[in-house]
mmCIF file of C-alpha atoms and ligand atoms in Angstrom:
data_model
loop_
_atom_site.group_PDB
_atom_site.id
_atom_site.type_symbol
_atom_site.label_atom_id
_atom_site.label_comp_id
_atom_site.label_asym_id
_atom_site.label_seq_id
_atom_site.Cartn_x
_atom_site.Cartn_y
_atom_site.Cartn_z
ATOM 1 C CA MET A 600 0.000 0.000 0.000
ATOM 2 C CA LYS A 601 1.289 3.502 -0.811
ATOM 3 C CA GLN A 602 1.405 6.166 1.928
ATOM 4 C CA ALA A 603 -1.533 8.040 0.355
ATOM 5 C CA SER A 604 -3.760 4.974 0.795
ATOM 6 C CA ARG A 605 -2.270 4.145 4.179
ATOM 7 C CA ALA A 606 -3.110 7.641 5.479
ATOM 8 C CA VAL A 607 -6.741 6.991 4.548
ATOM 9 C CA HIS A 608 -7.003 3.434 5.902
ATOM 10 C CA ALA A 609 -4.349 2.970 8.618
ATOM 11 C CA GLY A 610 -5.537 1.953 12.080
ATOM 12 C CA ARG A 611 -8.803 0.389 10.928
ATOM 13 C CA GLY A 612 -7.469 -3.140 11.375
ATOM 14 C CA GLY A 613 -7.539 -3.987 7.673
ATOM 15 C CA LYS A 614 -10.494 -5.754 6.131
ATOM 16 C CA ALA A 615 -11.520 -7.220 9.479
ATOM 17 C CA GLY A 616 -12.146 -3.708 10.785
ATOM 18 C CA MET A 617 -14.426 -2.956 7.849
ATOM 19 C CA GLY A 618 -16.971 -5.734 8.323
ATOM 20 C CA ALA A 619 -20.699 -5.493 7.695
ATOM 21 C CA ARG A 620 -22.347 -2.593 9.536
ATOM 22 C CA THR A 621 -19.109 -1.354 11.139
ATOM 23 C CA PRO A 622 -18.987 2.442 11.179
ATOM 24 C CA LEU A 623 -16.827 3.853 8.374
ATOM 25 C CA ALA A 624 -15.679 6.685 10.609
ATOM 26 C CA PRO A 625 -14.950 5.561 14.163
ATOM 27 C CA ASP A 626 -17.485 6.102 16.910
ATOM 28 C CA LEU A 627 -16.291 8.397 19.664
ATOM 29 C CA SER A 628 -15.898 6.533 22.944
ATOM 30 C CA THR A 629 -15.644 8.932 25.860
ATOM 31 C CA ALA A 630 -16.066 6.206 28.495
ATOM 32 C CA ALA A 631 -13.506 6.502 31.303
ATOM 33 C CA VAL A 632 -14.175 2.941 32.410
ATOM 34 C CA HIS A 633 -15.577 -0.307 30.999
ATOM 35 C CA VAL A 634 -17.765 -2.855 32.827
ATOM 36 C CA TYR A 635 -16.558 -6.460 33.211
ATOM 37 C CA THR A 636 -18.615 -9.474 34.333
ATOM 38 C CA ASP A 637 -15.796 -12.023 34.346
ATOM 39 C CA LEU A 638 -12.768 -11.544 36.623
ATOM 40 C CA ASP A 639 -10.532 -13.714 34.422
ATOM 41 C CA ASP A 640 -11.480 -11.637 31.399
ATOM 42 C CA TYR A 641 -10.553 -8.403 33.227
ATOM 43 C CA ASP A 642 -7.332 -9.995 34.403
ATOM 44 C CA ALA A 643 -6.372 -10.985 30.846
ATOM 45 C CA VAL A 644 -7.202 -7.560 29.399
ATOM 46 C CA ALA A 645 -5.321 -5.731 32.181
ATOM 47 C CA ALA A 646 -2.313 -7.996 31.586
ATOM 48 C CA GLY A 647 -2.416 -7.148 27.875
ATOM 49 C CA GLU A 648 -3.055 -10.774 26.943
ATOM 50 C CA ARG A 649 -6.480 -10.076 25.445
ATOM 51 C CA PRO A 650 -7.638 -7.024 23.442
ATOM 52 C CA GLY A 651 -9.982 -4.626 25.181
ATOM 53 C CA HIS A 652 -10.169 -1.477 27.247
ATOM 54 C CA TYR A 653 -10.827 -1.143 30.958
ATOM 55 C CA TYR A 654 -9.685 2.285 32.158
ATOM 56 C CA GLY A 655 -9.219 5.448 30.092
ATOM 57 C CA ARG A 656 -5.754 6.308 31.328
ATOM 58 C CA ASN A 657 -4.505 2.905 30.190
ATOM 59 C CA SER A 658 -6.263 2.701 26.835
ATOM 60 C CA ASN A 659 -9.206 3.910 24.797
ATOM 61 C CA SER A 660 -10.498 2.808 21.388
ATOM 62 C CA ASN A 661 -10.011 6.194 19.687
ATOM 63 C CA ARG A 662 -6.497 6.613 21.069
ATOM 64 C CA ALA A 663 -5.598 3.036 20.120
ATOM 65 C CA MET A 664 -6.749 3.624 16.546
ATOM 66 C CA LEU A 665 -4.651 6.773 16.231
ATOM 67 C CA GLU A 666 -1.608 5.016 17.716
ATOM 68 C CA GLN A 667 -1.980 2.142 15.294
ATOM 69 C CA ALA A 668 -2.469 4.492 12.337
ATOM 70 C CA VAL A 669 0.675 6.551 13.007
ATOM 71 C CA ALA A 670 2.675 3.377 13.692
ATOM 72 C CA GLU A 671 1.591 1.986 10.305
ATOM 73 C CA LEU A 672 2.448 5.229 8.532
ATOM 74 C CA GLU A 673 5.899 5.390 10.131
ATOM 75 C CA GLY A 674 6.535 1.667 9.607
ATOM 76 C CA ALA A 675 6.725 1.007 13.377
ATOM 77 C CA GLU A 676 5.536 -1.901 15.497
ATOM 78 C CA ALA A 677 3.577 0.206 17.963
ATOM 79 C CA GLY A 678 2.753 3.732 19.086
ATOM 80 C CA VAL A 679 1.729 5.728 22.142
ATOM 81 C CA ALA A 680 -0.402 8.878 21.870
ATOM 82 C CA THR A 681 -0.102 11.503 24.579
ATOM 83 C CA GLY A 682 -1.641 14.825 25.546
ATOM 84 C CA SER A 683 0.953 16.935 23.697
ATOM 85 C CA GLY A 684 4.081 16.700 21.587
ATOM 86 C CA MET A 685 6.105 17.569 24.687
ATOM 87 C CA SER A 686 4.738 14.654 26.702
ATOM 88 C CA ALA A 687 5.388 12.331 23.752
ATOM 89 C CA LEU A 688 8.972 13.563 23.647
ATOM 90 C CA HIS A 689 9.352 13.124 27.389
ATOM 91 C CA VAL A 690 8.104 9.529 27.481
ATOM 92 C CA ALA A 691 10.127 8.748 24.351
ATOM 93 C CA ILE A 692 13.373 9.998 25.906
ATOM 94 C CA LEU A 693 12.693 8.060 29.105
ATOM 95 C CA ALA A 694 11.823 4.912 27.146
ATOM 96 C CA LEU A 695 15.040 5.055 25.109
ATOM 97 C CA ALA A 696 17.327 6.350 27.866
ATOM 98 C CA PRO A 697 15.704 5.345 31.179
ATOM 99 C CA LYS A 698 18.743 6.280 33.272
ATOM 100 C CA PRO A 699 20.599 9.628 33.263
ATOM 101 C CA ALA A 700 22.723 9.750 30.125
ATOM 102 C CA THR A 701 24.322 12.172 27.705
ATOM 103 C CA ILE A 702 21.792 13.271 25.100
ATOM 104 C CA LEU A 703 23.465 14.275 21.888
ATOM 105 C CA ALA A 704 21.122 16.818 20.342
ATOM 106 C CA THR A 705 20.910 19.168 17.420
ATOM 107 C CA ARG A 706 21.891 22.736 18.234
ATOM 108 C CA GLU A 707 18.744 23.921 16.481
ATOM 109 C CA LEU A 708 16.224 22.115 18.698
ATOM 110 C CA TYR A 709 12.634 23.294 19.119
ATOM 111 C CA GLY A 710 12.647 25.724 22.091
ATOM 112 C CA GLY A 711 10.310 23.581 24.211
ATOM 113 C CA THR A 712 12.575 20.566 23.733
ATOM 114 C CA LEU A 713 15.577 22.627 24.763
ATOM 115 C CA ALA A 714 13.714 23.763 27.881
ATOM 116 C CA LEU A 715 12.782 20.152 28.757
ATOM 117 C CA LEU A 716 16.432 19.124 28.492
ATOM 118 C CA ARG A 717 17.775 22.045 30.467
ATOM 119 C CA GLN A 718 15.104 22.504 33.105
ATOM 120 C CA ASP A 719 13.815 18.973 33.714
ATOM 121 C CA LEU A 720 16.272 16.384 32.480
ATOM 122 C CA GLU A 721 19.604 18.025 33.351
ATOM 123 C CA PRO A 722 18.597 18.547 37.009
ATOM 124 C CA ALA A 723 17.680 14.836 37.045
ATOM 125 C CA GLY A 724 21.203 13.876 35.966
ATOM 126 C CA TYR A 725 20.964 13.842 32.165
ATOM 127 C CA GLU A 726 23.442 15.903 30.225
ATOM 128 C CA ALA A 727 22.651 17.665 26.964
ATOM 129 C CA HIS A 728 25.490 17.849 24.474
ATOM 130 C CA PHE A 729 24.687 20.082 21.513
ATOM 131 C CA VAL A 730 26.362 19.571 18.169
ATOM 132 C CA ASP A 731 25.772 20.861 14.679
ATOM 133 C CA MET A 732 24.090 17.792 13.173
ATOM 134 C CA ASN A 733 25.032 19.055 9.705
ATOM 135 C CA ASP A 734 28.683 18.550 10.640
ATOM 136 C CA LEU A 735 28.989 14.761 10.463
ATOM 137 C CA GLU A 736 32.586 14.771 11.716
ATOM 138 C CA ALA A 737 31.496 16.638 14.854
ATOM 139 C CA VAL A 738 28.658 14.138 15.314
ATOM 140 C CA ARG A 739 31.085 11.225 14.963
ATOM 141 C CA ARG A 740 33.429 12.707 17.565
ATOM 142 C CA ALA A 741 30.545 13.342 19.984
ATOM 143 C CA MET A 742 28.995 9.872 19.632
ATOM 144 C CA ASP A 743 31.429 8.309 22.060
ATOM 145 C CA GLY A 744 29.782 8.238 25.484
ATOM 146 C CA ALA A 745 26.345 9.328 24.248
ATOM 147 C CA GLY A 746 23.260 7.534 25.567
ATOM 148 C CA LEU A 747 20.762 8.949 23.074
ATOM 149 C CA VAL A 748 20.780 10.994 19.869
ATOM 150 C CA LEU A 749 17.933 13.478 19.423
ATOM 151 C CA ILE A 750 17.382 15.102 16.036
ATOM 152 C CA GLU A 751 14.680 16.858 14.042
ATOM 153 C CA THR A 752 14.040 15.909 10.415
ATOM 154 C CA ILE A 753 13.782 19.579 9.443
ATOM 155 C CA THR A 754 15.058 22.150 11.928
ATOM 156 C CA ASN A 755 13.186 25.108 13.295
ATOM 157 C CA PRO A 756 13.188 27.852 12.083
ATOM 158 C CA LEU A 757 15.943 27.714 9.470
ATOM 159 C CA CYS A 758 14.784 24.464 7.859
ATOM 160 C CA ARG A 759 18.095 22.627 7.726
ATOM 161 C CA VAL A 760 17.962 18.887 7.009
ATOM 162 C CA PRO A 761 20.494 16.721 8.865
ATOM 163 C CA ASP A 762 21.550 13.484 7.236
ATOM 164 C CA ILE A 763 19.483 11.143 9.436
ATOM 165 C CA GLU A 764 20.741 8.132 7.501
ATOM 166 C CA ALA A 765 24.414 8.907 8.144
ATOM 167 C CA ILE A 766 23.819 9.913 11.773
ATOM 168 C CA ALA A 767 21.748 6.770 12.468
ATOM 169 C CA SER A 768 24.428 4.600 10.917
ATOM 170 C CA MET A 769 27.115 6.124 13.185
ATOM 171 C CA ALA A 770 24.812 5.771 16.188
ATOM 172 C CA ARG A 771 24.107 2.119 15.377
ATOM 173 C CA ALA A 772 27.839 1.418 15.186
ATOM 174 C CA SER A 773 28.169 2.851 18.706
ATOM 175 C CA GLY A 774 24.998 1.176 20.026
ATOM 176 C CA VAL A 775 23.272 4.526 20.651
ATOM 177 C CA PRO A 776 19.499 4.815 20.068
ATOM 178 C CA VAL A 777 18.261 7.637 17.823
ATOM 179 C CA LEU A 778 15.037 9.547 18.474
ATOM 180 C CA VAL A 779 13.749 11.690 15.595
ATOM 181 C CA ASP A 780 11.225 14.500 15.929
ATOM 182 C CA ASN A 781 9.480 14.124 12.567
ATOM 183 C CA THR A 782 6.887 16.849 13.183
ATOM 184 C CA PHE A 783 7.883 19.069 10.239
ATOM 185 C CA ALA A 784 8.224 16.327 7.610
ATOM 186 C CA THR A 785 5.541 13.766 8.627
ATOM 187 C CA PRO A 786 5.683 10.132 7.443
ATOM 188 C CA VAL A 787 4.305 11.203 4.068
ATOM 189 C CA LEU A 788 7.607 12.905 3.227
ATOM 190 C CA CYS A 789 10.106 11.034 5.421
ATOM 191 C CA ARG A 790 10.120 7.789 7.394
ATOM 192 C CA PRO A 791 13.083 8.035 9.775
ATOM 193 C CA LEU A 792 12.762 4.407 10.969
ATOM 194 C CA ALA A 793 13.519 3.256 7.431
ATOM 195 C CA LEU A 794 16.638 5.458 7.577
ATOM 196 C CA GLY A 795 17.852 3.722 10.742
ATOM 197 C CA ALA A 796 16.230 5.704 13.570
ATOM 198 C CA THR A 797 15.106 3.849 16.718
ATOM 199 C CA ALA A 798 11.920 5.796 17.462
ATOM 200 C CA VAL A 799 10.006 8.746 16.003
ATOM 201 C CA MET A 800 7.863 11.332 17.752
ATOM 202 C CA HIS A 801 5.466 14.023 16.549
ATOM 203 C CA SER A 802 3.698 17.035 17.814
ATOM 204 C CA VAL A 803 0.352 15.844 16.419
ATOM 205 C CA THR A 804 -0.820 19.401 17.099
ATOM 206 C CA LYS A 805 0.892 20.293 13.830
ATOM 207 C CA TYR A 806 0.615 18.466 10.490
ATOM 208 C CA LEU A 807 -0.815 15.126 11.626
ATOM 209 C CA GLY A 808 -3.831 16.885 13.145
ATOM 210 C CA GLY A 809 -3.512 19.564 10.515
ATOM 211 C CA HIS A 810 -6.326 21.919 11.472
ATOM 212 C CA SER A 811 -4.986 23.851 14.497
ATOM 213 C CA ASP A 812 -7.809 22.493 16.654
ATOM 214 C CA LEU A 813 -6.092 20.057 19.025
ATOM 215 C CA VAL A 814 -2.933 19.572 21.099
ATOM 216 C CA ALA A 815 -1.502 16.043 20.956
ATOM 217 C CA GLY A 816 1.652 13.984 20.613
ATOM 218 C CA VAL A 817 2.660 10.516 19.531
ATOM 219 C CA VAL A 818 5.746 8.347 19.673
ATOM 220 C CA VAL A 819 6.256 5.180 17.626
ATOM 221 C CA GLY A 820 8.914 2.473 17.659
ATOM 222 C CA SER A 821 9.504 -1.124 18.668
ATOM 223 C CA THR A 822 7.007 -3.054 20.806
ATOM 224 C CA SER A 823 9.392 -3.089 23.773
ATOM 225 C CA HIS A 824 10.256 0.627 23.604
ATOM 226 C CA MET A 825 6.589 1.498 23.243
ATOM 227 C CA ALA A 826 5.648 -0.703 26.202
ATOM 228 C CA ALA A 827 8.119 1.326 28.268
ATOM 229 C CA ALA A 828 6.763 4.620 26.874
ATOM 230 C CA ARG A 829 3.166 3.566 27.518
ATOM 231 C CA ALA A 830 3.897 2.463 31.078
ATOM 232 C CA ARG A 831 5.511 5.831 31.776
ATOM 233 C CA SER A 832 2.624 7.720 30.162
ATOM 234 C CA VAL A 833 0.080 5.718 32.183
ATOM 235 C CA ARG A 834 1.991 6.254 35.440
ATOM 236 C CA THR A 835 2.469 9.973 34.905
ATOM 237 C CA GLY A 836 -1.040 10.388 33.507
ATOM 238 C CA THR A 837 -0.351 11.915 30.080
ATOM 239 C CA PRO A 838 -2.530 9.926 27.639
ATOM 240 C CA LEU A 839 -4.410 11.699 24.871
ATOM 241 C CA ALA A 840 -8.135 12.287 25.437
ATOM 242 C CA PRO A 841 -10.700 10.451 23.245
ATOM 243 C CA PHE A 842 -12.058 13.439 21.335
ATOM 244 C CA ASP A 843 -8.599 14.785 20.529
ATOM 245 C CA SER A 844 -7.631 11.277 19.369
ATOM 246 C CA TRP A 845 -10.733 11.197 17.174
ATOM 247 C CA LEU A 846 -9.972 14.636 15.727
ATOM 248 C CA ALA A 847 -6.326 13.737 15.114
ATOM 249 C CA LEU A 848 -7.296 10.600 13.219
ATOM 250 C CA ARG A 849 -9.775 12.587 11.162
ATOM 251 C CA GLY A 850 -6.966 15.008 10.292
ATOM 252 C CA LEU A 851 -4.601 12.173 9.458
ATOM 253 C CA ARG A 852 -6.917 10.896 6.731
ATOM 254 C CA THR A 853 -6.035 13.878 4.507
ATOM 255 C CA LEU A 854 -2.353 14.051 5.473
ATOM 256 C CA ASP A 855 -1.014 12.951 2.107
ATOM 257 C CA VAL A 856 -2.891 15.511 0.013
ATOM 258 C CA ARG A 857 -2.216 18.269 2.517
ATOM 259 C CA MET A 858 1.540 17.587 2.675
ATOM 260 C CA ARG A 859 1.837 17.645 -1.100
ATOM 261 C CA ARG A 860 0.046 20.980 -1.309
ATOM 262 C CA HIS A 861 2.006 22.414 1.658
ATOM 263 C CA SER A 862 5.260 21.351 -0.042
ATOM 264 C CA ASP A 863 4.363 22.854 -3.434
ATOM 265 C CA ASN A 864 3.144 26.095 -1.894
ATOM 266 C CA ALA A 865 6.180 26.545 0.366
ATOM 267 C CA LEU A 866 8.582 26.082 -2.519
ATOM 268 C CA ALA A 867 6.541 28.473 -4.678
ATOM 269 C CA LEU A 868 6.597 31.116 -1.924
ATOM 270 C CA ALA A 869 10.315 30.621 -1.258
ATOM 271 C CA ARG A 870 11.062 31.100 -4.966
ATOM 272 C CA ALA A 871 8.779 34.126 -5.282
ATOM 273 C CA MET A 872 10.368 35.750 -2.229
ATOM 274 C CA ARG A 873 13.658 36.076 -4.074
ATOM 275 C CA SER A 874 12.263 39.147 -5.810
ATOM 276 C CA MET A 875 10.418 40.693 -2.861
ATOM 277 C CA PRO A 876 11.737 43.928 -1.343
ATOM 278 C CA GLY A 877 13.656 43.912 1.915
ATOM 279 C CA VAL A 878 14.199 40.130 1.978
ATOM 280 C CA ALA A 879 17.839 39.419 2.852
ATOM 281 C CA LYS A 880 17.820 35.616 3.089
ATOM 282 C CA ILE A 881 15.404 32.772 2.365
ATOM 283 C CA HIS A 882 15.578 29.436 4.166
ATOM 284 C CA HIS A 883 14.021 26.466 2.372
ATOM 285 C CA PRO A 884 15.876 23.148 2.114
ATOM 286 C CA LEU A 885 15.007 22.555 -1.536
ATOM 287 C CA LEU A 886 15.803 26.064 -2.757
ATOM 288 C CA ASP A 887 18.883 26.234 -4.992
ATOM 289 C CA GLY A 888 21.780 27.371 -2.862
ATOM 290 C CA SER A 889 20.384 26.006 0.402
ATOM 291 C CA PRO A 890 23.125 24.386 2.523
ATOM 292 C CA SER A 891 20.755 21.392 2.933
ATOM 293 C CA HIS A 892 19.869 21.070 -0.755
ATOM 294 C CA ALA A 893 21.780 17.849 -1.447
ATOM 295 C CA VAL A 894 20.665 16.042 1.727
ATOM 296 C CA ALA A 895 17.060 17.268 1.397
ATOM 297 C CA SER A 896 16.865 16.179 -2.242
ATOM 298 C CA ARG A 897 17.902 12.685 -1.148
ATOM 299 C CA LEU A 898 15.882 12.340 2.084
ATOM 300 C CA LEU A 899 12.818 14.389 1.081
ATOM 301 C CA PRO A 900 12.410 13.546 -2.609
ATOM 302 C CA GLN A 901 8.673 14.236 -2.605
ATOM 303 C CA GLY A 902 8.901 17.688 -1.044
ATOM 304 C CA ALA A 903 10.039 19.369 2.144
ATOM 305 C CA GLY A 904 6.660 20.264 3.634
ATOM 306 C CA GLY A 905 5.213 23.664 4.413
ATOM 307 C CA MET A 906 7.905 25.221 6.576
ATOM 308 C CA MET A 907 10.256 27.951 5.402
ATOM 309 C CA ALA A 908 11.801 31.089 6.873
ATOM 310 C CA PHE A 909 13.226 34.363 5.688
ATOM 311 C CA ASP A 910 15.144 37.331 7.081
ATOM 312 C CA LEU A 911 14.077 40.901 6.615
ATOM 313 C CA ASP A 912 16.923 43.426 6.368
ATOM 314 C CA ALA A 913 15.193 45.966 8.543
ATOM 315 C CA GLY A 914 14.421 43.816 11.579
ATOM 316 C CA ARG A 915 11.454 43.918 13.949
ATOM 317 C CA ALA A 916 9.917 47.131 12.597
ATOM 318 C CA ALA A 917 9.740 45.634 9.122
ATOM 319 C CA VAL A 918 8.255 42.425 10.517
ATOM 320 C CA GLN A 919 5.554 44.453 12.326
ATOM 321 C CA ARG A 920 4.812 46.399 9.160
ATOM 322 C CA MET A 921 4.418 43.159 7.227
ATOM 323 C CA VAL A 922 2.125 41.656 9.911
ATOM 324 C CA SER A 923 -0.046 44.778 9.843
ATOM 325 C CA GLY A 924 -0.184 44.630 6.069
ATOM 326 C CA PHE A 925 -1.354 41.033 5.690
ATOM 327 C CA GLN A 926 -4.836 40.534 4.264
ATOM 328 C CA MET A 927 -4.973 36.743 4.611
ATOM 329 C CA VAL A 928 -1.859 35.462 6.395
ATOM 330 C CA ALA A 929 -1.996 35.469 10.218
ATOM 331 C CA PHE A 930 0.663 35.769 12.921
ATOM 332 C CA ALA A 931 0.073 32.678 15.091
ATOM 333 C CA ALA A 932 2.764 30.926 17.089
ATOM 334 C CA SER A 933 2.156 27.386 15.913
ATOM 335 C CA LEU A 934 2.402 25.627 12.558
ATOM 336 C CA GLY A 935 1.126 22.824 10.395
ATOM 337 C CA GLY A 936 -2.456 24.015 9.919
ATOM 338 C CA VAL A 937 -4.268 24.486 6.623
ATOM 339 C CA GLU A 938 -3.927 28.272 6.946
ATOM 340 C CA THR A 939 -0.727 30.133 6.121
ATOM 341 C CA THR A 940 0.657 31.605 9.326
ATOM 342 C CA ILE A 941 3.879 33.284 10.333
ATOM 343 C CA SER A 942 5.752 33.136 13.576
ATOM 344 C CA TYR A 943 8.443 35.463 14.887
ATOM 345 C CA PRO A 944 11.016 33.162 16.573
ATOM 346 C CA GLU A 945 12.615 35.951 18.626
ATOM 347 C CA ILE A 946 9.453 36.215 20.772
ATOM 348 C CA THR A 947 7.882 32.792 20.134
ATOM 349 C CA SER A 948 9.772 29.486 19.702
ATOM 350 C CA HIS A 949 13.190 30.961 20.571
ATOM 351 C CA ARG A 950 12.250 33.458 23.270
ATOM 352 C CA GLY A 951 13.905 31.286 25.960
ATOM 353 C CA LEU A 952 17.324 31.701 24.312
ATOM 354 C CA THR A 953 19.686 34.574 24.972
ATOM 355 C CA PRO A 954 20.266 37.026 22.097
ATOM 356 C CA ALA A 955 23.792 35.585 21.765
ATOM 357 C CA GLU A 956 22.425 32.040 21.477
ATOM 358 C CA ARG A 957 19.916 33.172 18.858
ATOM 359 C CA THR A 958 22.619 34.929 16.890
ATOM 360 C CA GLU A 959 24.758 31.793 16.992
ATOM 361 C CA LEU A 960 21.858 29.837 15.484
ATOM 362 C CA GLY A 961 21.285 32.464 12.797
ATOM 363 C CA VAL A 962 17.975 33.686 14.268
ATOM 364 C CA GLY A 963 17.889 37.473 14.269
ATOM 365 C CA PRO A 964 15.378 40.310 14.722
ATOM 366 C CA GLY A 965 14.470 40.046 11.037
ATOM 367 C CA THR A 966 13.873 36.274 11.048
ATOM 368 C CA VAL A 967 10.326 35.204 10.207
ATOM 369 C CA ARG A 968 9.161 31.585 10.093
ATOM 370 C CA VAL A 969 6.342 30.711 7.718
ATOM 371 C CA SER A 970 3.997 27.751 7.969
ATOM 372 C CA VAL A 971 2.747 27.757 4.401
ATOM 373 C CA GLY A 972 -0.857 26.581 4.188
ATOM 374 C CA ILE A 973 -2.907 24.909 1.509
ATOM 375 C CA GLU A 974 -4.573 27.999 0.035
ATOM 376 C CA ALA A 975 -3.932 28.786 -3.659
ATOM 377 C CA ALA A 976 -0.200 29.477 -4.050
ATOM 378 C CA ASP A 977 -0.917 32.684 -5.993
ATOM 379 C CA ASP A 978 -2.937 34.112 -3.110
ATOM 380 C CA ILE A 979 -0.205 33.309 -0.584
ATOM 381 C CA VAL A 980 2.504 34.867 -2.749
ATOM 382 C CA ALA A 981 0.315 37.912 -3.445
ATOM 383 C CA ASP A 982 -0.332 38.524 0.267
ATOM 384 C CA PHE A 983 3.391 38.473 1.110
ATOM 385 C CA ALA A 984 4.174 40.620 -1.929
ATOM 386 C CA GLN A 985 1.688 43.322 -0.966
ATOM 387 C CA ALA A 986 2.587 43.172 2.750
ATOM 388 C CA LEU A 987 6.267 43.529 1.884
ATOM 389 C CA GLY A 988 5.465 46.027 -0.851
ATOM 390 C CA PRO A 989 6.856 49.533 -1.254
ATOM 391 C CA GLY A 990 8.100 50.732 2.096
ATOM 392 C CA ALA A 991 7.555 47.456 3.916
ATOM 393 C CA GLY A 992 11.227 46.543 3.914
ATOM 394 C CA ARG A 993 12.375 49.873 5.377
ATOM 395 C CA PRO A 994 12.553 50.636 9.089
ATOM 396 C CA ASN A 995 9.819 52.864 10.564
HETATM 397 C C1 PLP B 51 9.249 20.357 16.212
HETATM 398 C C2 PLP B 51 8.358 20.378 17.417
HETATM 399 N N1 PLP B 51 8.457 19.386 18.315
HETATM 400 C C3 PLP B 51 7.683 19.365 19.431
HETATM 401 C C4 PLP B 51 6.784 20.369 19.680
HETATM 402 C C5 PLP B 51 5.947 20.319 20.935
HETATM 403 O O1 PLP B 51 4.642 19.949 20.605
HETATM 404 P P1 PLP B 51 3.330 20.353 21.446
HETATM 405 O O2 PLP B 51 3.194 21.839 21.366
HETATM 406 O O3 PLP B 51 2.250 19.589 20.764
HETATM 407 O O4 PLP B 51 3.563 19.893 22.840
HETATM 408 C C6 PLP B 51 6.645 21.416 18.771
HETATM 409 C C7 PLP B 51 5.683 22.512 19.050
HETATM 410 O O5 PLP B 51 5.763 23.580 18.492
HETATM 411 C C8 PLP B 51 7.455 21.424 17.614
HETATM 412 O O6 PLP B 51 7.378 22.400 16.708
#
């Protein structure tokens, strides 16, 4: 089955799940608890020896369907859905590195991930070691002594694409598990497990859900890693609620068509931006001249998704002028929805970093991140063009 078909059918349990009179779209089960009349039956279900649900923190039919669907799309044995991308990341790290260890991570991590490492995991004995994942020699040198590698398929906000395949191969040689945050690419465009990763997590809030109407996370990997992640999620009480699971699965059904349109539109906008006033730099992995062009062309042959960024010469004042000038595009500090939105990393995703740290990453007062939606490409380009039009690139 191709990914486009899998996105539509995954999690239904194949033909068996589509028997006579079964609902085509899943029923929503909000029950917190199920009734049992046979103690042995309960015992077997609670032990995981028999399928079924008994208590909502442990499992739920809508959550189970979403978990199965994402696992199928990523080519994993199992999945665990949680109440946010951050909780998915947390249980994933603890499943792969249960004892304090050195976490080798990309320098360009999502801000929330960086905060989790620094404020929660480091005080508990973990150590974060940041390297430029685009520098494979530096990664090789840092692999010795690492307990986990944490990378993002496409980095935020500058959209660099590390060579997951090469990094995973080095990690395997050293016996180090690799966790990939595949939020920006989704399994439609990249399947990190097939490239050698150990487990994959998503902020389902973004593209998998796709409609900016839920907060959710998921991690997928081997049966044993996912059993550990699930146990942790059950103990700490982070499972995803039934309705959000239902909504996420509904979003997932259109993932393939959305990702193709997001990818086409983002590349069209990135190309069109080259002739817009006041734009100093454009960051899109498949744009000619991008430092990630070769790796992205190999690892993301069907497109790089809807994320791109650009720098305005004239800094914050020019960004404000552009925001005020938009007719359709909105400033909203998330991504992955059907609408085109922009974010301003200095005060959103990267606000927890010092100015020096932001500068080191290449994030400045003129840096704007765009989550390119699925509207008509011409309308998106036209809105940026008019918002950046005469005068928009100059300081106030
Ligand atoms: C790449 C990435 N990973 C993880 C997260 C955290 O996800 P959530 O906000 O669903 O907890 C985000 C959120 O912006 C993200 O962009």
